[in-house]
Amino acid sequence: MSNIRLGIVGLGKIARDQHLGAIAATDGIELTAVASRNAQLDGVHCFRDIADMLASGVELDAVSLCTPPQGRFAQARAAIEAGKHLMLEKPPGATLSEVFALERLAREKGVSLYATWHSRAAAAVEPVRDMLAKRTIRSVAVSWKEDVRHWHPGQAWIWEPGGLGVFDPGINALSIVTRIMPDSFHLTAADLSFPANRAAPIAANLAFETAGGVPVTAEFDWRQTGPQTWDIRIETDEGLIVMTHGGSRLIVDGTAQIVEEDHEYRRLYERFVEIVPASAIDADLSPLVHVADAFMLGRRLTVEAFED
Amino acid sequence: MSNIRLGIVGLGKIARDQHLGAIAATDGIELTAVASRNAQLDGVHCFRDIADMLASGVELDAVSLCTPPQGRFAQARAAIEAGKHLMLEKPPGATLSEVFALERLAREKGVSLYATWHSRAAAAVEPVRDMLAKRTIRSVAVSWKEDVRHWHPGQAWIWEPGGLGVFDPGINALSIVTRIMPDSFHLTAADLSFPANRAAPIAANLAFETAGGVPVTAEFDWRQTGPQTWDIRIETDEGLIVMTHGGSRLIVDGTAQIVEEDHEYRRLYERFVEIVPASAIDADLSPLVHVADAFMLGRRLTVEAFED
């Protein structure tokens, strides 16, 4: 089969840090066009926006959206209506309803929709999923603490409604936990800390429970300086499982099992190449459902103003 | 077929105002037991909670939960695990995830799950749905404004996280609009007004759009004294359709079409009697999805403290 001719929309930090290199490293897909208001890329067709890209006559099979979630629906709809397979950065939208609508549109048009969760492609995720299928889980504790000034410099959209604040990294943790757990879980209580001058939370404490009553807790904090923490600790009947570095490393009962470089985005594009020929839908919204639940059920606290 | 033997949990305002009378007026179902911490009812078996009710040996086929949404999951799970068909007051839970979990549990156990939306049973809803299937919609405007002191006297849970504040009535409007519209819609912007001393909003302004770009707006306000408003105005290519009184009255191009007394809860129990023999699931969560979206995407404003 010939290569999937891909157009990407948005040439911000995530596109440059991750997508471009992953596309170049993946068999079966090639970057043909880019749409970006401010930036250009050598060697591919460049457009100001997705409308120009779709109207240009440049032949594309698929579109990958690397823009912020607010306002992504119109771009996604345009791509699907033009018959393009579609891949979405996380979170797949600013609302659940719009992503449900995209899923229906994609089915009607017979194109693939891939709502990606890059952290699910971290090296330890599938091995832990297999382990947990055979063990009894006693508790799960997520600690996701990073320095927003380092990781999101000048990204104003992230503090606006729909930008999700600390849930932007936090949803990565939730995408892992929803993948590895054999049982579903739901929020029972949450505190969300909003800086006095911001529309999105800078920290969150979440208490979940599985349908079977196992406690799952999560602490998200963007005010962490010094060592950064992206850990998930799982107590089981057969001992402790710890995932660190965002799911890329694994320690079972104190012994390191997986120490691997990060290939998350390459795995995403490999998966996309796999599902496009069948026009398959891969859109598990459960991480975003948990975030929406947290905003709905969470108690809002006001904390110190945050200046970039 | 013999009557469905029903136990209800919660004997608060909604149970006494609506459920008891509707059950008594509906063929095929009879009230057998009641669980309530503080209240008793003559002529039926009375228990302190659902655990006592289920353990008592009193034969029940089904359970109807009339308790506040917070903490309802444990009751719902207990009923399903005991093999009882289950009917839920709106909203069906404090989170989306827990209701998805209940749906899975109900399928596993082979029992009915009925997530009710009483406003969908209002007299004008199905006629308007039929009309809109044949017309082109230009805009939809919801105005849902009532006096919380009158309608929710002393109901502290409604101001707590999970109580939803003004979305408790507002979700009724959303349950109607999601039923009558031929196309789905999603939130594009929202303002939520939180009293300085409360954990839930007292007012909300919502802007939605259908997948096809038709604007849908909603204004929810709990500070309305004097005339109360529960109206939905739909501009179409063939004229104006207005639903008033919470969907029970209908005016098409200025002419009153339906003026009917309220039988919403009776219709709910008729529907429950219909689905129980087939162990069917009737759980459309789209109204609650829109509310979760509003909490996630909405901008929070702080307004004057509210005292009951």
Coordinates of N, CA and C in Angstrom, one line a residue, chain A residues 57-263:
Chain A
G57 N -6.2 21.5 -3.5 CA -6.0 20.5 -4.5 C -4.8 19.6 -4.2
V58 N -4.0 19.9 -3.2 CA -3.0 19.0 -2.7 C -3.6 17.7 -2.2
E59 N -3.2 16.6 -2.7 CA -3.9 15.3 -2.3 C -3.5 14.8 -0.9
L60 N -4.5 14.7 -0.1 CA -4.3 14.3 1.3 C -5.2 13.1 1.6
D61 N -4.7 12.2 2.4 CA -5.5 11.1 2.9 C -6.0 11.3 4.3
A62 N -5.2 12.0 5.0 CA -5.5 12.1 6.5 C -5.0 13.5 7.0
V63 N -5.6 13.8 8.2 CA -5.2 15.1 8.8 C -4.9 14.8 10.3
S64 N -3.9 15.4 10.8 CA -3.6 15.3 12.3 C -3.7 16.7 12.9
L65 N -4.5 16.8 13.9 CA -4.7 18.1 14.5 C -3.8 18.3 15.8
C66 N -3.0 19.3 15.7 CA -2.0 19.5 16.8 C -2.3 20.9 17.4
T67 N -3.5 21.4 17.3 CA -4.0 22.7 17.8 C -4.5 22.6 19.2
P68 N -4.7 23.7 19.9 CA -5.3 23.6 21.2 C -6.7 23.1 21.1
P69 N -7.3 22.5 22.2 CA -8.6 21.9 22.1 C -9.7 22.9 21.8
Q70 N -9.6 24.1 22.3 CA -10.7 25.1 22.0 C -10.7 25.4 20.5
G71 N -11.8 25.3 19.9 CA -11.9 25.6 18.5 C -11.5 24.5 17.6
R72 N -11.2 23.3 18.1 CA -10.7 22.3 17.2 C -11.9 21.6 16.5
F73 N -13.1 21.7 17.0 CA -14.2 21.0 16.4 C -14.4 21.4 15.0
A74 N -14.4 22.7 14.7 CA -14.6 23.1 13.3 C -13.6 22.6 12.4
Q75 N -12.3 22.5 12.8 CA -11.3 21.9 12.0 C -11.5 20.4 11.8
A76 N -11.9 19.8 12.8 CA -12.1 18.3 12.8 C -13.3 18.0 11.8
R77 N -14.3 18.8 12.0 CA -15.5 18.6 11.1 C -15.1 18.8 9.6
A78 N -14.4 19.8 9.4 CA -14.0 20.1 8.0 C -13.2 19.0 7.4
A79 N -12.3 18.4 8.2 CA -11.4 17.3 7.7 C -12.3 16.1 7.4
I80 N -13.2 15.8 8.4 CA -14.0 14.6 8.2 C -14.9 14.8 7.0
E81 N -15.5 16.0 6.9 CA -16.5 16.2 5.7 C -15.8 16.2 4.4
A82 N -14.5 16.5 4.4 CA -13.7 16.3 3.2 C -13.2 14.9 2.9
G83 N -13.6 14.0 3.8 CA -13.3 12.6 3.6 C -11.9 12.2 4.1
K84 N -11.3 13.0 5.0 CA -10.0 12.7 5.4 C -10.1 11.9 6.8
H85 N -9.2 10.9 6.9 CA -9.0 10.2 8.2 C -8.4 11.2 9.2
L86 N -8.8 11.1 10.4 CA -8.5 12.2 11.4 C -7.8 11.6 12.6
M87 N -6.7 12.3 13.0 CA -6.1 12.0 14.3 C -6.1 13.2 15.1
L88 N -6.4 13.1 16.4 CA -6.5 14.2 17.3 C -5.5 14.1 18.5
E89 N -4.8 15.2 18.7 CA -4.0 15.3 20.0 C -4.9 15.2 21.2
K90 N -4.4 14.9 22.3 CA -5.2 14.9 23.6 C -5.2 16.3 24.1
P91 N -6.3 16.7 24.8 CA -7.6 16.0 24.9 C -8.3 16.2 23.5
P92 N -9.2 15.3 23.1 CA -9.7 15.3 21.8 C -10.7 16.5 21.5
G93 N -11.1 17.2 22.5 CA -12.0 18.3 22.3 C -12.1 19.1 23.6
A94 N -12.8 20.3 23.5 CA -13.1 21.1 24.6 C -14.3 20.6 25.4
T95 N -15.1 19.8 24.7 CA -16.3 19.2 25.4 C -16.4 17.7 25.0
L96 N -17.1 17.0 25.8 CA -17.4 15.6 25.4 C -18.4 15.5 24.2
S97 N -19.4 16.4 24.3 CA -20.4 16.4 23.2 C -19.9 16.5 21.8
E98 N -18.9 17.4 21.7 CA -18.3 17.6 20.3 C -17.6 16.4 19.9
V99 N -16.9 15.6 20.8 CA -16.2 14.5 20.3 C -17.2 13.3 20.0
F100 N -18.3 13.2 20.8 CA -19.3 12.2 20.4 C -19.8 12.6 19.0
A101 N -20.0 13.9 18.7 CA -20.5 14.3 17.4 C -19.5 13.9 16.3
L102 N -18.2 14.1 16.6 CA -17.2 13.8 15.6 C -17.2 12.3 15.3
E103 N -17.4 11.5 16.4 CA -17.4 10.1 16.2 C -18.6 9.7 15.2
R104 N -19.7 10.3 15.4 CA -20.9 10.0 14.5 C -20.6 10.4 13.1
L105 N -20.0 11.6 13.0 CA -19.6 12.1 11.6 C -18.7 11.2 10.9
A106 N -17.7 10.7 11.7 CA -16.6 9.8 11.1 C -17.3 8.5 10.6
R107 N -18.2 8.0 11.4 CA -18.9 6.8 11.0 C -19.7 7.0 9.7
E108 N -20.4 8.1 9.7 CA -21.2 8.4 8.5 C -20.3 8.6 7.3
K109 N -19.2 9.2 7.4 CA -18.3 9.4 6.3 C -17.4 8.3 5.9
G110 N -17.3 7.3 6.8 CA -16.5 6.1 6.6 C -15.0 6.4 6.7
V111 N -14.6 7.3 7.6 CA -13.2 7.6 7.8 C -12.8 7.2 9.2
S112 N -11.5 7.0 9.4 CA -11.0 6.7 10.7 C -11.0 8.0 11.6
L113 N -11.3 7.8 12.9 CA -11.1 8.8 13.9 C -10.2 8.2 15.0
Y114 N -9.1 8.8 15.3 CA -8.2 8.3 16.3 C -8.0 9.4 17.3
A115 N -8.6 9.2 18.5 CA -8.4 10.2 19.6 C -7.2 9.6 20.4
T116 N -6.1 10.2 20.2 CA -4.9 9.7 20.8 C -4.7 10.0 22.3
W117 N -4.1 9.2 23.0 CA -3.6 9.4 24.4 C -2.2 9.0 24.4
H118 N -1.3 9.9 24.2 CA 0.1 9.5 24.0 C 0.7 8.8 25.2
S119 N 0.2 9.1 26.4 CA 0.8 8.4 27.6 C 0.5 6.9 27.6
R120 N -0.6 6.6 27.0 CA -1.0 5.1 26.9 C 0.1 4.4 26.1
A121 N 0.8 5.1 25.2 CA 1.9 4.4 24.4 C 3.2 4.3 25.2
A122 N 3.2 4.8 26.4 CA 4.5 4.6 27.2 C 4.8 3.1 27.5
A123 N 6.1 2.9 27.6 CA 6.5 1.5 27.6 C 5.9 0.6 28.6
A124 N 5.7 1.1 29.8 CA 5.2 0.2 30.9 C 3.7 -0.1 30.9
V125 N 3.0 0.6 30.1 CA 1.5 0.6 30.2 C 1.0 -0.8 29.9
E126 N 1.3 -1.4 28.8 CA 0.7 -2.7 28.4 C 1.2 -3.8 29.4
P127 N 2.5 -3.8 29.7 CA 3.0 -4.8 30.7 C 2.2 -4.7 32.0
V128 N 2.0 -3.5 32.5 CA 1.2 -3.3 33.8 C -0.2 -3.8 33.6
R129 N -0.8 -3.4 32.5 CA -2.2 -3.9 32.2 C -2.3 -5.4 32.3
D130 N -1.3 -6.1 31.7 CA -1.3 -7.6 31.8 C -1.1 -8.1 33.2
M131 N -0.2 -7.4 34.0 CA 0.0 -7.8 35.4 C -1.3 -7.7 36.2
L132 N -1.9 -6.5 36.0 CA -3.1 -6.2 36.9 C -4.3 -7.1 36.5
A133 N -4.3 -7.7 35.3 CA -5.4 -8.6 35.0 C -5.3 -9.9 35.8
K134 N -4.1 -10.1 36.4 CA -3.9 -11.4 37.1 C -3.8 -11.2 38.6
R135 N -3.8 -9.9 39.1 CA -3.6 -9.6 40.5 C -4.9 -9.0 41.1
T136 N -4.9 -9.0 42.4 CA -6.0 -8.3 43.1 C -5.4 -6.9 43.5
I137 N -6.1 -5.8 43.1 CA -5.6 -4.5 43.4 C -6.1 -4.0 44.7
R138 N -5.2 -3.5 45.6 CA -5.7 -2.9 46.9 C -5.9 -1.4 46.8
S139 N -5.0 -0.7 46.1 CA -5.1 0.7 46.0 C -4.3 1.2 44.8
V140 N -4.6 2.4 44.3 CA -3.9 3.0 43.3 C -3.7 4.5 43.7
A141 N -2.4 5.0 43.6 CA -2.2 6.4 44.0 C -1.3 7.0 42.9
V142 N -1.9 8.1 42.3 CA -1.2 8.8 41.2 C -0.7 10.1 41.8
S143 N 0.6 10.4 41.5 CA 1.2 11.7 41.8 C 1.8 12.3 40.6
W144 N 1.2 13.4 40.1 CA 1.6 14.0 38.8 C 1.9 15.5 39.1
K145 N 3.2 15.8 39.4 CA 3.5 17.1 39.9 C 4.7 17.6 39.1
E146 N 4.4 18.8 38.4 CA 5.4 19.4 37.5 C 5.4 20.9 37.6
D147 N 6.4 21.5 36.9 CA 6.5 22.9 37.0 C 5.9 23.5 35.7
V148 N 4.8 24.1 35.8 CA 4.1 24.6 34.6 C 4.9 25.7 33.9
R149 N 5.8 26.4 34.6 CA 6.6 27.4 33.9 C 7.6 26.8 33.0
H150 N 8.1 25.6 33.3 CA 9.0 24.9 32.5 C 8.3 24.2 31.3
W151 N 7.2 23.6 31.5 CA 6.6 22.7 30.5 C 5.6 23.4 29.6
H152 N 5.1 24.5 30.1 CA 4.1 25.3 29.2 C 4.4 26.8 29.2
P153 N 5.6 27.1 28.8 CA 5.9 28.5 28.8 C 5.1 29.3 27.8
G154 N 4.4 30.3 28.3 CA 3.6 31.3 27.5 C 2.4 30.6 26.8
Q155 N 2.0 29.4 27.2 CA 0.9 28.8 26.5 C -0.4 29.3 27.2
A156 N -0.9 30.5 26.7 CA -2.0 31.2 27.4 C -3.3 30.3 27.3
W157 N -3.5 29.5 26.2 CA -4.7 28.8 26.0 C -5.0 27.8 27.2
I158 N -3.9 27.4 27.8 CA -4.0 26.3 28.8 C -4.7 26.8 30.1
W159 N -4.7 28.1 30.3 CA -5.3 28.7 31.4 C -6.7 29.2 31.1
E160 N -7.1 29.2 29.9 CA -8.4 29.6 29.5 C -9.5 28.5 29.7
P161 N -10.8 28.8 29.7 CA -11.8 27.8 29.8 C -11.6 26.8 28.6
G162 N -11.6 25.5 28.9 CA -11.4 24.5 27.9 C -9.9 24.1 27.8
G163 N -9.0 24.9 28.4 CA -7.6 24.5 28.4 C -7.3 23.5 29.4
L164 N -8.1 23.4 30.4 CA -8.1 22.3 31.5 C -7.1 22.6 32.6
G165 N -6.2 23.6 32.4 CA -5.2 23.8 33.5 C -4.4 22.5 33.8
V166 N -4.3 22.2 35.1 CA -3.4 21.1 35.5 C -4.0 19.8 35.0
F167 N -5.2 19.7 34.5 CA -5.7 18.5 33.9 C -5.1 18.2 32.6
D168 N -4.5 19.2 32.0 CA -3.8 19.0 30.7 C -2.7 17.9 30.9
P169 N -1.8 18.0 31.8 CA -1.0 16.8 32.1 C -1.7 15.8 32.9
G170 N -2.6 16.1 33.8 CA -3.3 15.1 34.6 C -4.0 14.1 33.8
I171 N -4.6 14.6 32.6 CA -5.4 13.6 31.8 C -4.4 12.5 31.2
N172 N -3.2 12.8 31.1 CA -2.2 11.8 30.7 C -2.2 10.6 31.7
A173 N -2.1 11.0 33.0 CA -2.2 10.0 34.1 C -3.5 9.2 34.0
L174 N -4.6 10.0 33.8 CA -5.9 9.3 33.8 C -6.0 8.4 32.6
S175 N -5.3 8.8 31.5 CA -5.4 7.9 30.3 C -4.6 6.6 30.6
I176 N -3.6 6.6 31.4 CA -2.9 5.4 31.8 C -3.7 4.5 32.7
V177 N -4.3 5.2 33.8 CA -5.0 4.4 34.8 C -6.2 3.8 34.2
T178 N -7.0 4.5 33.3 CA -8.1 3.9 32.7 C -7.7 2.7 31.8
R179 N -6.5 2.7 31.3 CA -6.1 1.6 30.4 C -5.6 0.4 31.2
I180 N -4.9 0.6 32.3 CA -4.3 -0.5 33.0 C -5.3 -1.2 34.0
M181 N -6.3 -0.5 34.4 CA -7.2 -1.1 35.4 C -8.2 -2.0 34.8
P182 N -8.4 -3.2 35.4 CA -9.4 -4.2 34.9 C -10.8 -3.7 35.1
D183 N -11.0 -2.9 36.1 CA -12.3 -2.5 36.5 C -12.5 -0.9 36.3
S184 N -13.7 -0.5 36.0 CA -13.9 1.0 35.8 C -13.9 1.6 37.2
F185 N -13.8 2.9 37.2 CA -13.8 3.7 38.5 C -14.5 5.0 38.3
H186 N -14.9 5.6 39.4 CA -15.6 6.9 39.3 C -15.2 7.8 40.4
L187 N -15.3 9.1 40.2 CA -14.9 10.1 41.2 C -15.9 10.1 42.3
T188 N -15.4 10.2 43.6 CA -16.3 10.4 44.7 C -16.1 11.7 45.4
A189 N -15.0 12.4 45.2 CA -14.8 13.7 45.8 C -13.5 14.3 45.1
A190 N -13.5 15.6 45.0 CA -12.4 16.3 44.4 C -12.3 17.8 44.9
D191 N -11.1 18.2 45.1 CA -10.8 19.7 45.3 C -10.0 20.2 44.1
L192 N -10.5 21.3 43.6 CA -9.8 21.9 42.5 C -9.3 23.3 42.9
S193 N -8.0 23.6 42.8 CA -7.4 24.9 43.2 C -7.3 25.8 42.0
F194 N -8.0 26.9 42.0 CA -7.9 27.9 40.9 C -7.1 29.1 41.4
P195 N -6.1 29.5 40.7 CA -5.4 30.7 41.0 C -6.4 31.9 40.9
A196 N -6.3 32.9 41.8 CA -7.3 34.0 41.8 C -7.5 34.7 40.4
N197 N -6.4 34.6 39.6 CA -6.4 35.4 38.3 C -6.6 34.4 37.1
R198 N -6.9 33.2 37.3 CA -7.0 32.2 36.2 C -8.3 31.5 36.1
A199 N -8.6 31.1 34.9 CA -9.9 30.4 34.7 C -9.7 28.8 34.7
A200 N -8.6 28.4 35.0 CA -8.3 26.9 35.0 C -7.5 26.6 36.3
P201 N -7.7 25.3 36.8 CA -7.0 25.0 38.1 C -5.5 24.7 37.9
I202 N -4.8 25.0 39.0 CA -3.4 24.8 39.0 C -3.0 23.5 39.8
A203 N -4.0 23.0 40.5 CA -3.8 21.8 41.3 C -5.2 21.1 41.5
A204 N -5.1 19.8 41.7 CA -6.4 19.1 42.0 C -6.0 17.8 42.8
N205 N -6.9 17.6 43.8 CA -6.9 16.3 44.6 C -8.1 15.5 44.3
L206 N -8.0 14.3 43.8 CA -9.1 13.5 43.4 C -9.2 12.2 44.1
A207 N -10.4 11.8 44.5 CA -10.6 10.5 45.1 C -11.6 9.8 44.3
F208 N -11.2 8.6 43.8 CA -12.1 7.8 43.0 C -12.3 6.4 43.7
E209 N -13.2 5.7 43.2 CA -13.4 4.3 43.7 C -13.8 3.4 42.5
T210 N -13.3 2.2 42.5 CA -13.8 1.3 41.4 C -15.2 0.8 41.8
A211 N -15.8 0.2 40.8 CA -17.2 -0.3 41.1 C -17.1 -1.4 42.2
G212 N -15.9 -2.0 42.3 CA -15.7 -3.0 43.4 C -15.3 -2.4 44.7
G213 N -15.1 -1.1 44.8 CA -14.7 -0.4 46.0 C -13.3 -0.1 46.3
V214 N -12.4 -0.4 45.3 CA -10.9 -0.1 45.5 C -10.6 1.4 45.4
P215 N -9.9 1.9 46.3 CA -9.6 3.4 46.2 C -8.5 3.7 45.2
V216 N -8.8 4.8 44.4 CA -7.9 5.3 43.5 C -7.8 6.8 43.8
T217 N -6.5 7.3 44.1 CA -6.4 8.7 44.4 C -5.4 9.3 43.3
A218 N -5.6 10.6 43.1 CA -4.7 11.3 42.2 C -4.4 12.7 42.8
E219 N -3.2 13.1 42.8 CA -2.7 14.4 43.1 C -2.1 15.0 41.9
F220 N -2.7 16.1 41.4 CA -2.1 16.9 40.3 C -1.6 18.2 40.8
D221 N -0.4 18.6 40.5 CA 0.0 19.9 40.9 C 1.0 20.5 39.9
W222 N 0.8 21.8 39.6 CA 1.6 22.4 38.6 C 2.6 23.4 39.2
R223 N 2.7 23.3 40.6 CA 3.6 24.3 41.3 C 4.8 23.6 41.8
Q224 N 5.2 22.5 41.2 CA 6.3 21.7 41.6 C 7.6 22.2 41.0
T225 N 8.5 22.7 41.8 CA 9.8 23.0 41.3 C 10.8 21.9 41.8
G226 N 12.0 21.9 41.3 CA 12.9 20.8 41.6 C 12.5 19.5 40.9
P227 N 12.6 18.4 41.6 CA 12.3 17.1 40.9 C 10.9 17.1 40.5
Q228 N 10.6 16.5 39.3 CA 9.3 16.4 38.8 C 8.8 15.0 39.0
T229 N 7.5 14.8 39.1 CA 7.0 13.5 39.5 C 5.8 13.2 38.6
W230 N 5.9 12.0 37.9 CA 4.8 11.5 37.1 C 4.8 10.0 37.5
D231 N 4.2 9.7 38.7 CA 4.3 8.3 39.2 C 2.9 7.8 39.5
I232 N 2.8 6.4 39.3 CA 1.6 5.7 39.7 C 2.0 4.5 40.5
R233 N 1.5 4.4 41.7 CA 1.8 3.3 42.7 C 0.6 2.5 42.8
I234 N 0.8 1.2 42.6 CA -0.3 0.2 42.7 C 0.0 -0.8 43.7
E235 N -0.8 -0.8 44.8 CA -0.6 -1.9 45.8 C -1.4 -3.1 45.4
T236 N -0.8 -4.3 45.3 CA -1.6 -5.5 44.9 C -1.3 -6.5 46.0
D237 N -2.1 -7.6 45.9 CA -2.0 -8.7 46.8 C -0.6 -9.4 46.6
E238 N 0.0 -9.2 45.5 CA 1.3 -9.8 45.3 C 2.5 -8.8 45.4
G239 N 2.2 -7.6 45.9 CA 3.3 -6.6 46.0 C 3.0 -5.3 45.3
L240 N 4.1 -4.5 45.3 CA 3.9 -3.1 44.8 C 4.4 -2.9 43.4
I241 N 3.6 -2.3 42.6 CA 4.0 -2.0 41.2 C 4.1 -0.4 41.1
V242 N 5.2 0.1 40.7 CA 5.4 1.5 40.5 C 5.8 1.8 39.1
M243 N 5.0 2.7 38.5 CA 5.3 3.3 37.2 C 5.8 4.7 37.4
T244 N 7.0 5.0 36.8 CA 7.5 6.4 37.0 C 7.8 7.0 35.6
H245 N 8.2 8.2 35.6 CA 8.5 8.9 34.4 C 7.4 8.9 33.4
G246 N 6.1 9.1 33.9 CA 5.0 9.1 33.0 C 4.6 7.8 32.4
G247 N 5.0 6.7 33.0 CA 4.6 5.4 32.5 C 5.7 4.7 31.6
S248 N 6.9 5.4 31.5 CA 7.9 4.8 30.7 C 8.8 3.9 31.5
R249 N 8.8 4.0 32.8 CA 9.6 3.1 33.6 C 8.8 2.3 34.6
L250 N 9.3 1.1 34.9 CA 8.5 0.2 35.8 C 9.3 -0.4 36.8
I251 N 8.8 -0.4 38.1 CA 9.5 -1.1 39.2 C 8.5 -2.0 39.8
V252 N 8.9 -3.3 39.9 CA 8.0 -4.3 40.5 C 8.7 -4.8 41.7
D253 N 8.1 -4.6 42.9 CA 8.6 -5.0 44.2 C 10.1 -4.6 44.3
G254 N 10.3 -3.3 43.9 CA 11.7 -2.7 44.1 C 12.7 -3.0 43.0
T255 N 12.3 -3.8 42.0 CA 13.2 -4.2 41.0 C 12.8 -3.5 39.7
A256 N 13.7 -2.8 39.1 CA 13.4 -2.1 37.8 C 13.2 -3.1 36.7
Q257 N 12.1 -3.0 36.0 CA 11.8 -4.0 34.9 C 11.9 -3.4 33.6
I258 N 11.5 -2.1 33.4 CA 11.6 -1.5 32.1 C 12.3 -0.1 32.3
V259 N 13.3 0.1 31.5 CA 14.0 1.4 31.4 C 14.2 1.6 30.0
E260 N 13.3 2.4 29.4 CA 13.3 2.6 27.9 C 13.2 4.0 27.6
E261 N 13.8 4.4 26.4 CA 13.6 5.7 25.9 C 12.2 5.9 25.5
D262 N 11.8 7.1 25.3 CA 10.4 7.5 25.0 C 10.1 7.4 23.5
H263 N 9.2 6.5 23.1 CA 8.8 6.4 21.7 C 7.3 6.6 21.6

